[in-house]
Short mmCIF file of C-alpha atoms and ligand atoms in Angstrom, two decimals:
data_model
loop_
_atom_site.label_atom_id
_atom_site.label_comp_id
_atom_site.label_asym_id
_atom_site.label_seq_id
_atom_site.Cartn_x
_atom_site.Cartn_y
_atom_site.Cartn_z
CA VAL A 269 19.39 2.88 -0.32
CA PRO A 270 16.56 4.45 -2.18
CA GLU A 271 15.44 7.66 -0.57
CA LEU A 272 12.69 9.68 -2.26
CA SER A 273 11.39 13.01 -1.17
CA VAL A 274 7.95 14.53 -1.21
CA THR A 275 7.35 18.26 -1.20
CA ALA A 276 4.21 19.14 0.70
CA SER A 277 2.76 22.58 1.58
CA THR A 278 4.24 22.03 5.08
CA GLY A 279 7.75 21.14 3.87
CA VAL A 280 9.77 18.27 2.38
CA TYR A 281 9.70 14.78 3.83
CA PRO A 282 11.83 11.73 3.01
CA VAL A 283 10.53 8.27 2.05
CA THR A 284 13.18 5.65 2.77
CA ILE A 285 12.77 2.12 1.39
CA GLU A 286 15.15 -0.55 2.62
CA ALA A 287 14.83 -4.21 3.60
CA GLY A 288 15.81 -4.57 7.33
CA LEU A 289 15.28 -0.85 7.97
CA ILE A 290 13.21 -1.59 11.09
CA GLY A 291 16.41 -2.39 13.01
CA ARG A 292 17.67 1.11 12.46
CA LEU A 293 14.41 2.88 13.26
CA PRO A 294 15.08 3.68 16.90
CA ASP A 295 18.13 5.86 15.91
CA ARG A 296 16.21 7.53 13.12
CA LEU A 297 13.23 8.24 15.33
CA ARG A 298 15.33 9.62 18.19
CA GLU A 299 16.70 12.17 15.74
CA ILE A 300 13.19 13.24 14.71
CA ALA A 301 11.65 13.21 18.14
CA GLY A 302 14.44 14.93 20.07
CA PRO A 303 13.84 15.09 23.80
CA SER A 304 9.96 15.09 23.52
CA ARG A 305 7.69 12.16 24.26
CA VAL A 306 6.82 9.69 21.53
CA LEU A 307 3.61 7.58 21.19
CA VAL A 308 3.99 4.38 19.12
CA MET A 309 0.61 3.39 17.70
CA GLY A 310 -0.27 0.06 16.07
CA ASP A 311 -3.23 -2.31 15.86
CA SER A 312 -3.80 -5.69 17.48
CA ASN A 313 -1.73 -7.43 14.74
CA THR A 314 1.01 -4.83 14.08
CA PHE A 315 1.59 -3.64 17.62
CA PRO A 316 2.71 -7.05 19.12
CA ARG A 317 4.71 -7.83 15.89
CA PHE A 318 6.62 -4.57 15.48
CA GLY A 319 5.36 -1.78 17.75
CA ARG A 320 6.15 -3.16 21.16
CA ASP A 321 9.93 -3.62 20.56
CA LEU A 322 10.17 -0.27 18.95
CA ALA A 323 8.35 1.48 21.85
CA GLU A 324 10.69 -0.29 24.31
CA ALA A 325 13.82 0.68 22.39
CA LEU A 326 12.66 4.33 22.37
CA GLY A 327 11.30 4.40 25.88
CA ALA A 328 8.10 5.56 24.21
CA SER A 329 4.47 5.23 25.21
CA SER A 330 2.31 2.95 23.20
CA TRP A 331 -1.31 2.35 22.12
CA ALA A 332 -2.86 -0.47 20.13
CA VAL A 333 -6.32 -0.25 18.50
CA PRO A 334 -8.43 -3.23 17.40
CA ALA A 335 -7.44 -4.30 13.84
CA GLY A 336 -9.88 -3.34 11.12
CA GLU A 337 -11.69 -0.42 9.52
CA SER A 338 -13.93 0.07 12.60
CA SER A 339 -11.02 1.78 14.28
CA LYS A 340 -11.31 4.75 11.90
CA SER A 341 -14.01 6.21 14.15
CA TRP A 342 -14.76 9.27 16.26
CA GLU A 343 -14.49 7.03 19.38
CA ALA A 344 -11.01 5.95 18.42
CA LEU A 345 -10.06 9.52 17.59
CA GLU A 346 -11.16 10.75 21.01
CA GLU A 347 -9.48 7.78 22.74
CA GLY A 348 -6.23 8.42 20.83
CA CYS A 349 -6.17 12.10 21.83
CA ARG A 350 -6.67 11.01 25.46
CA GLN A 351 -3.84 8.56 25.08
CA CYS A 352 -1.57 11.38 23.86
CA LEU A 353 -2.53 13.47 26.84
CA GLU A 354 -1.99 10.71 29.32
CA ALA A 355 1.36 9.86 27.74
CA GLY A 356 2.47 13.48 28.32
CA LEU A 357 2.80 14.43 24.65
CA ASP A 358 3.51 18.09 24.16
CA ARG A 359 3.67 20.38 21.06
CA GLY A 360 7.10 18.95 20.16
CA SER A 361 5.99 15.32 20.43
CA THR A 362 5.70 12.65 17.72
CA VAL A 363 3.20 9.89 16.90
CA VAL A 364 4.68 6.91 15.14
CA ALA A 365 2.07 4.97 13.16
CA ILE A 366 3.14 1.32 12.64
CA GLY A 367 0.47 -0.51 10.66
CA GLY A 368 -1.65 -0.56 7.56
CA GLY A 369 -3.78 2.17 6.18
CA VAL A 370 -6.18 2.05 9.09
CA VAL A 371 -3.52 2.82 11.68
CA GLY A 372 -1.94 5.37 9.36
CA ASP A 373 -5.22 7.20 8.72
CA LEU A 374 -6.26 7.29 12.38
CA ALA A 375 -2.82 8.37 13.51
CA GLY A 376 -2.79 11.13 10.91
CA VAL A 377 -6.06 12.60 12.09
CA ILE A 378 -4.94 12.41 15.75
CA ALA A 379 -1.56 14.00 14.94
CA ALA A 380 -3.28 16.78 13.02
CA LEU A 381 -5.79 17.62 15.80
CA TYR A 382 -4.11 16.91 19.16
CA LEU A 383 -2.76 20.31 20.46
CA ARG A 384 -3.59 21.61 16.95
CA GLY A 385 -0.97 19.29 15.50
CA ILE A 386 2.13 17.38 16.50
CA ARG A 387 4.65 15.37 14.46
CA LEU A 388 3.81 12.17 12.61
CA VAL A 389 5.99 9.38 11.25
CA HIS A 390 4.63 6.53 9.10
CA VAL A 391 6.02 2.99 9.34
CA PRO A 392 3.64 1.18 6.92
CA THR A 393 3.29 -2.59 7.33
CA THR A 394 0.92 -3.56 4.48
CA LEU A 395 1.75 -3.36 0.80
CA LEU A 396 -1.15 -0.96 0.32
CA ALA A 397 0.17 1.33 3.08
CA MET A 398 3.71 1.18 1.68
CA VAL A 399 2.85 2.15 -1.86
CA ASP A 400 -0.23 4.24 -1.28
CA SER A 401 -1.67 5.51 2.02
CA SER A 402 1.58 6.44 3.85
CA ILE A 403 2.58 8.90 1.09
CA GLY A 404 0.62 12.00 0.14
CA GLY A 405 -0.61 13.37 3.47
CA LYS A 406 -4.25 12.37 3.32
CA ALA A 407 -5.79 10.99 6.50
CA ALA A 408 -9.44 10.35 7.38
CA ILE A 409 -11.86 8.59 9.60
CA ASP A 410 -15.22 7.16 8.59
CA LEU A 411 -18.85 8.08 9.35
CA PRO A 412 -21.62 5.45 9.46
CA GLN A 413 -22.84 6.98 6.19
CA GLY A 414 -19.55 6.41 4.29
CA LYS A 415 -15.80 5.92 4.35
CA ASN A 416 -13.22 8.69 4.71
CA LEU A 417 -15.78 11.48 5.06
CA VAL A 418 -13.92 13.34 7.90
CA GLY A 419 -10.29 14.03 7.25
CA VAL A 420 -7.29 16.30 7.05
CA PHE A 421 -4.09 16.84 5.12
CA LYS A 422 -1.32 15.82 7.53
CA PRO A 423 1.97 15.27 5.85
CA PRO A 424 4.39 13.16 7.92
CA GLU A 425 7.96 14.07 8.98
CA ALA A 426 9.21 10.90 7.39
CA VAL A 427 8.05 7.55 5.94
CA TYR A 428 10.10 4.47 6.72
CA ILE A 429 9.40 1.42 4.55
CA ASP A 430 10.81 -1.98 5.34
CA PRO A 431 9.48 -4.55 2.78
CA GLU A 432 10.61 -7.40 5.09
CA LEU A 433 7.62 -6.49 7.37
CA LEU A 434 5.43 -7.97 4.64
CA THR A 435 6.64 -11.51 5.37
CA ASP A 436 3.71 -12.44 7.64
CA LEU A 437 1.12 -10.26 5.91
CA PRO A 438 -1.88 -12.49 5.06
CA ASP A 439 -1.96 -13.51 1.47
CA ARG A 440 -5.31 -11.87 0.70
CA GLU A 441 -4.01 -8.55 2.08
CA TYR A 442 -0.88 -8.87 0.06
CA ARG A 443 -2.78 -9.58 -3.18
CA SER A 444 -5.08 -6.65 -2.36
CA GLY A 445 -2.06 -4.37 -2.25
CA LEU A 446 -0.76 -5.85 -5.48
CA ALA A 447 -3.80 -4.33 -7.26
CA GLU A 448 -2.41 -0.86 -6.45
CA VAL A 449 0.94 -1.97 -7.74
CA LEU A 450 -0.57 -3.15 -11.01
CA LYS A 451 -2.54 0.14 -11.19
CA TYR A 452 0.69 2.16 -10.94
CA SER A 453 2.19 0.24 -13.84
CA MET A 454 -0.85 0.82 -16.03
CA ILE A 455 -1.10 4.59 -15.31
CA ALA A 456 2.52 5.50 -15.09
CA ASP A 457 5.25 2.98 -15.74
CA GLU A 458 5.42 0.67 -18.71
CA GLN A 459 8.76 -0.82 -17.54
CA LEU A 460 7.13 -1.76 -14.33
CA TYR A 461 4.38 -3.48 -16.30
CA ASP A 462 6.95 -5.55 -18.09
CA SER A 463 8.72 -6.45 -14.89
CA LEU A 464 5.50 -7.44 -13.16
CA LEU A 465 4.40 -9.59 -16.03
CA ALA A 466 7.83 -11.30 -16.36
CA ASN A 467 8.35 -11.80 -12.62
CA ARG A 468 4.94 -12.84 -11.40
CA GLN A 469 6.17 -15.94 -9.51
CA LYS A 470 8.93 -14.03 -7.70
CA MET A 471 6.49 -11.24 -6.76
CA LEU A 472 4.01 -13.72 -5.31
CA GLU A 473 6.80 -15.35 -3.36
CA LYS A 474 7.85 -11.95 -2.01
CA ASP A 475 11.35 -12.08 -3.43
CA MET A 476 12.93 -9.31 -1.27
CA ASP A 477 15.15 -7.65 -3.95
CA LEU A 478 12.35 -7.57 -6.51
CA LEU A 479 9.85 -6.41 -3.94
CA THR A 480 12.03 -3.66 -2.77
CA ASP A 481 12.52 -2.51 -6.36
CA VAL A 482 8.79 -2.65 -7.12
CA VAL A 483 7.83 -0.80 -3.93
CA THR A 484 10.41 1.82 -4.71
CA ARG A 485 9.09 2.38 -8.18
CA CYS A 486 5.48 2.69 -6.93
CA CYS A 487 6.49 5.12 -4.19
CA ALA A 488 8.46 7.15 -6.75
CA ILE A 489 5.31 7.51 -8.85
CA LYS A 490 3.13 8.48 -5.90
CA ALA A 491 5.79 10.87 -4.49
CA GLY A 492 6.07 12.55 -7.84
CA VAL A 493 2.38 12.93 -8.39
CA VAL A 494 1.58 14.31 -4.96
CA THR A 495 4.54 16.68 -5.05
CA ARG A 496 3.25 18.16 -8.28
CA ASP A 497 -0.42 18.16 -7.18
CA GLU A 498 -0.80 17.85 -3.42
CA LYS A 499 -4.39 18.97 -3.18
CA GLU A 500 -5.73 17.05 -6.20
CA LYS A 501 -6.45 19.95 -8.48
CA GLY A 502 -5.52 17.89 -11.60
CA GLU A 503 -2.82 15.18 -11.99
CA ARG A 504 -3.35 13.49 -8.57
CA ALA A 505 -6.71 12.27 -9.83
CA ILE A 506 -4.95 9.70 -12.02
CA LEU A 507 -4.24 7.72 -8.86
CA ASN A 508 -7.98 7.13 -8.70
CA TYR A 509 -7.77 4.93 -11.83
CA GLY A 510 -10.10 1.96 -11.41
CA HIS A 511 -11.43 3.46 -8.15
CA THR A 512 -14.53 5.23 -9.56
CA PHE A 513 -16.28 1.91 -10.21
CA GLY A 514 -14.18 -0.02 -7.66
CA HIS A 515 -15.26 2.14 -4.71
CA ALA A 516 -18.89 1.94 -5.81
CA LEU A 517 -18.69 -1.82 -6.07
CA GLU A 518 -17.21 -2.06 -2.59
CA ALA A 519 -20.02 0.07 -1.22
CA ALA A 520 -22.69 -1.88 -3.19
CA THR A 521 -21.38 -5.12 -1.72
CA GLY A 522 -21.25 -3.81 1.80
CA TYR A 523 -17.41 -4.00 2.03
CA ALA A 524 -17.84 -7.67 2.70
CA ARG A 525 -17.52 -9.70 -0.46
CA LEU A 526 -14.41 -8.28 -2.10
CA THR A 527 -11.08 -6.86 -0.84
CA HIS A 528 -10.30 -3.32 -1.92
CA GLY A 529 -7.79 -4.76 -4.39
CA GLU A 530 -10.31 -7.16 -5.89
CA ALA A 531 -12.80 -4.34 -6.37
CA ILE A 532 -10.07 -2.24 -7.97
CA GLY A 533 -9.31 -5.12 -10.35
CA VAL A 534 -12.93 -5.02 -11.54
CA GLY A 535 -12.83 -1.25 -11.55
CA MET A 536 -9.75 -1.24 -13.79
CA ALA A 537 -11.36 -3.67 -16.17
CA VAL A 538 -14.46 -1.45 -16.35
CA ALA A 539 -12.31 1.66 -16.91
CA ALA A 540 -10.44 -0.06 -19.72
CA ASP A 541 -13.70 -1.15 -21.32
CA VAL A 542 -15.06 2.43 -21.06
CA GLY A 543 -11.84 3.78 -22.46
CA VAL A 544 -11.97 1.54 -25.48
CA ALA A 545 -15.67 2.41 -26.10
CA MET A 546 -14.82 6.12 -25.89
CA GLY A 547 -11.96 5.77 -28.31
CA VAL A 548 -9.40 6.88 -25.72
CA THR A 549 -7.84 3.46 -24.77
CA PRO A 550 -6.33 1.35 -27.55
CA ALA A 551 -7.76 -2.21 -27.52
CA GLY A 552 -4.25 -3.63 -27.19
CA VAL A 553 -3.73 -1.75 -23.95
CA SER A 554 -7.00 -3.11 -22.50
CA ALA A 555 -5.82 -6.59 -23.48
CA SER A 556 -2.41 -6.03 -21.84
CA GLN A 557 -4.15 -4.90 -18.65
CA ALA A 558 -6.35 -8.02 -18.73
CA GLU A 559 -3.29 -10.22 -19.06
CA LEU A 560 -1.57 -8.60 -16.03
CA LEU A 561 -4.69 -8.75 -13.83
CA SER A 562 -5.27 -12.46 -14.62
CA ALA A 563 -1.59 -13.22 -14.06
CA TYR A 564 -2.06 -11.96 -10.52
CA GLY A 565 -5.34 -13.65 -9.96
CA LEU A 566 -7.38 -10.44 -9.63
CA PRO A 567 -11.00 -10.60 -10.73
CA GLN A 568 -12.07 -8.45 -13.68
CA SER A 569 -15.76 -9.01 -13.21
CA ALA A 570 -18.10 -9.57 -10.31
CA PRO A 571 -21.09 -11.47 -11.80
CA GLY A 572 -24.18 -11.13 -9.73
CA LEU A 573 -22.57 -9.33 -6.81
CA ALA A 574 -24.39 -6.04 -7.31
CA THR A 575 -26.84 -4.48 -9.77
CA VAL A 576 -25.83 -2.10 -12.46
CA ALA A 577 -28.27 0.54 -11.37
CA GLU A 578 -27.18 0.55 -7.75
CA THR A 579 -23.47 0.50 -8.55
CA LEU A 580 -23.66 3.31 -11.11
CA ALA A 581 -25.73 5.36 -8.66
CA LEU A 582 -23.01 4.91 -6.06
CA THR A 583 -20.39 5.90 -8.70
CA SER A 584 -21.95 9.27 -9.16
CA ARG A 585 -22.08 9.77 -5.39
CA ASP A 586 -18.31 9.38 -5.16
CA LYS A 587 -16.89 12.10 -2.92
CA LYS A 588 -14.47 13.14 -5.73
CA ASN A 589 -17.47 14.65 -7.58
CA ARG A 590 -17.98 18.38 -7.55
CA GLY A 591 -21.41 18.43 -9.08
CA GLY A 592 -22.21 17.28 -12.55
CA ALA A 593 -21.00 14.09 -14.20
CA THR A 594 -18.45 11.81 -12.55
CA PRO A 595 -15.09 12.37 -14.14
CA TRP A 596 -13.27 9.18 -15.23
CA VAL A 597 -9.60 8.38 -15.40
CA LEU A 598 -8.79 6.54 -18.58
CA LEU A 599 -5.65 4.99 -20.13
CA ASP A 600 -4.48 6.55 -23.35
CA ARG A 601 -1.48 4.23 -23.71
CA LEU A 602 0.27 1.59 -21.63
CA GLY A 603 1.86 3.36 -18.70
CA HIS A 604 -0.13 6.57 -19.12
CA ALA A 605 -3.53 7.86 -17.95
CA THR A 606 -5.47 11.08 -18.16
CA PRO A 607 -8.13 12.34 -15.70
CA GLY A 608 -11.35 14.25 -16.19
CA HIS A 609 -13.13 12.26 -18.92
CA SER A 610 -16.86 12.64 -19.05
CA VAL A 611 -18.36 9.38 -20.21
CA ASP A 612 -21.61 8.73 -22.07
CA PRO A 613 -24.08 7.05 -19.67
CA GLU A 614 -24.90 4.34 -22.19
CA VAL A 615 -21.20 3.40 -22.45
CA LEU A 616 -21.14 3.15 -18.67
CA GLU A 617 -24.22 0.99 -18.56
CA ARG A 618 -22.82 -1.49 -21.07
CA ALA A 619 -19.43 -1.67 -19.32
CA ALA A 620 -21.04 -2.10 -15.89
CA GLY A 621 -23.47 -4.67 -17.34
CA ARG A 622 -20.49 -6.74 -18.66
CA ALA A 623 -18.67 -6.55 -15.33
CA LEU A 624 -21.70 -7.45 -13.24
CA GLY A 625 -22.87 -10.10 -15.69
CA SER A 626 -26.27 -8.56 -16.34
CA GLY A 627 -25.76 -6.78 -19.64
CA GLU A 628 -25.73 -8.05 -23.21
CA ALA A 629 -22.57 -9.75 -24.29
CA GLY A 630 -20.08 -7.84 -26.34
N1 LIG B 907 -4.74 8.04 3.38
C1 LIG B 907 -4.64 7.57 2.14
O1 LIG B 907 -4.14 8.22 1.26
C2 LIG B 907 -5.27 6.22 1.88
C3 LIG B 907 -5.03 5.62 0.63
C4 LIG B 907 -5.49 4.32 0.50
C5 LIG B 907 -6.23 3.67 1.48
N2 LIG B 907 -6.38 4.28 2.67
C6 LIG B 907 -7.10 3.64 3.80
O2 LIG B 907 -6.29 2.51 4.15
C7 LIG B 907 -7.14 1.51 4.78
C8 LIG B 907 -6.83 0.15 4.36
O3 LIG B 907 -5.49 -0.06 4.68
P1 LIG B 907 -4.85 -1.55 4.60
O4 LIG B 907 -5.27 -2.23 3.34
O5 LIG B 907 -3.44 -1.41 4.98
O6 LIG B 907 -5.67 -2.33 5.75
P2 LIG B 907 -5.47 -2.47 7.33
O7 LIG B 907 -4.74 -1.35 7.92
O8 LIG B 907 -6.76 -2.81 7.90
O9 LIG B 907 -4.53 -3.82 7.43
C9 LIG B 907 -4.95 -5.01 6.90
C10 LIG B 907 -4.88 -6.14 7.92
O10 LIG B 907 -3.50 -6.63 7.97
C11 LIG B 907 -3.01 -6.61 9.30
N3 LIG B 907 -1.58 -6.32 9.17
C12 LIG B 907 -1.03 -5.20 8.84
N4 LIG B 907 0.30 -5.33 8.68
C13 LIG B 907 0.59 -6.60 8.90
C14 LIG B 907 1.76 -7.37 8.89
N5 LIG B 907 2.95 -6.88 8.44
N6 LIG B 907 1.73 -8.66 9.19
C15 LIG B 907 0.51 -9.22 9.57
N7 LIG B 907 -0.63 -8.57 9.53
C16 LIG B 907 -0.62 -7.28 9.27
C17 LIG B 907 -3.84 -5.55 9.97
O11 LIG B 907 -3.87 -5.74 11.35
C18 LIG B 907 -5.18 -5.76 9.33
O12 LIG B 907 -5.88 -6.84 10.01
C19 LIG B 907 -8.60 1.95 4.49
O13 LIG B 907 -9.17 2.53 5.65
C20 LIG B 907 -8.43 3.06 3.40
O14 LIG B 907 -9.44 4.01 3.47
C21 LIG B 907 -5.93 5.56 2.89
ZN1 LIG B 908 -6.99 1.95 -3.65
#
């Protein structure tokens, strides 16, 4: 059974990946929680599917939030802290987050703030949460002005990943998570690239052995990066590949037209285009990425969905900026990326124009 470990400033935590792991969770969680109270938290889809049985097996309290990004709010944060209090959680208690990135992020902020911090365990149930949001200790809620503007670092005690939980995940959510998987292959794992290209059909059918292997590889990449650079002083920024333009496109389209993964597909295409124009990315690498994205049905352009001017303005407002030009993550070879590139504005305009269908061809 693959068990990875992440070293955070607060200590080391394990990431266990195993099909069928959910059946063994009550024992694992009893060990972590000891005699203190546990609150199992899910959303209106994940709680009835997985949370209720777990809470019953543990004799734990439970709380379900409405599914969707709107639950990453101040109101939900306050309500969650009240739930902890009513459930009798003390300083030794544990919050178990069973859900996608929304539940994980909200639970992380609650577990960081309630009584100045209690224990947190992640049981991710979306592909995105398995390979991305449950590892690395970041947690945030949104403001009306923007996403993830209020947050904390709250590393968990453990992350338990059961790829079988993905069986009923809606197809669009699954494909959205696949964009992050493709991203990992481009920035860090050429072998993963080959496997994803060769096994497209099995991946889309959620073949459990393959999926377990792929999730494990992605988690290993994220665990390694955040162990070496927890607070994003350097290397961790490579995880943002495709996200500089992708986040801006999501914002420009009001988070309504594209899934996160679809926006990241377009963002990766723009980043490759920019990389080629800057002489950093070999043209063959850009072509290989295009082949992979199209094999998985992810868009590489979004004609007419937003204007170049608005999208680029949002790019430079990205919260990863620290004044000055937006740093870009670019591929320098297949399976390798480097952060911190400053990009000529004309190159950006041309690449954005191609992606949004309003620039000259080329
Ligand atoms: N903290 C981090 O490092 C980090 C990283 C990336 C993203 N995020 C955050 O993650 C959030 C997105 O997470 P997400 O993509 O997991 O979305 P999500 O949590 O909204 O889940 C997507 C949908 O799938 C449903 N669902 C979840 N698991 C299911 C299952 N197994 N079967 C059936 N339905 C299921 C959910 O109820 C929801 O409707 C965003 O808020 C983003 O900001 C955080
Ligand atoms: Zn992402």
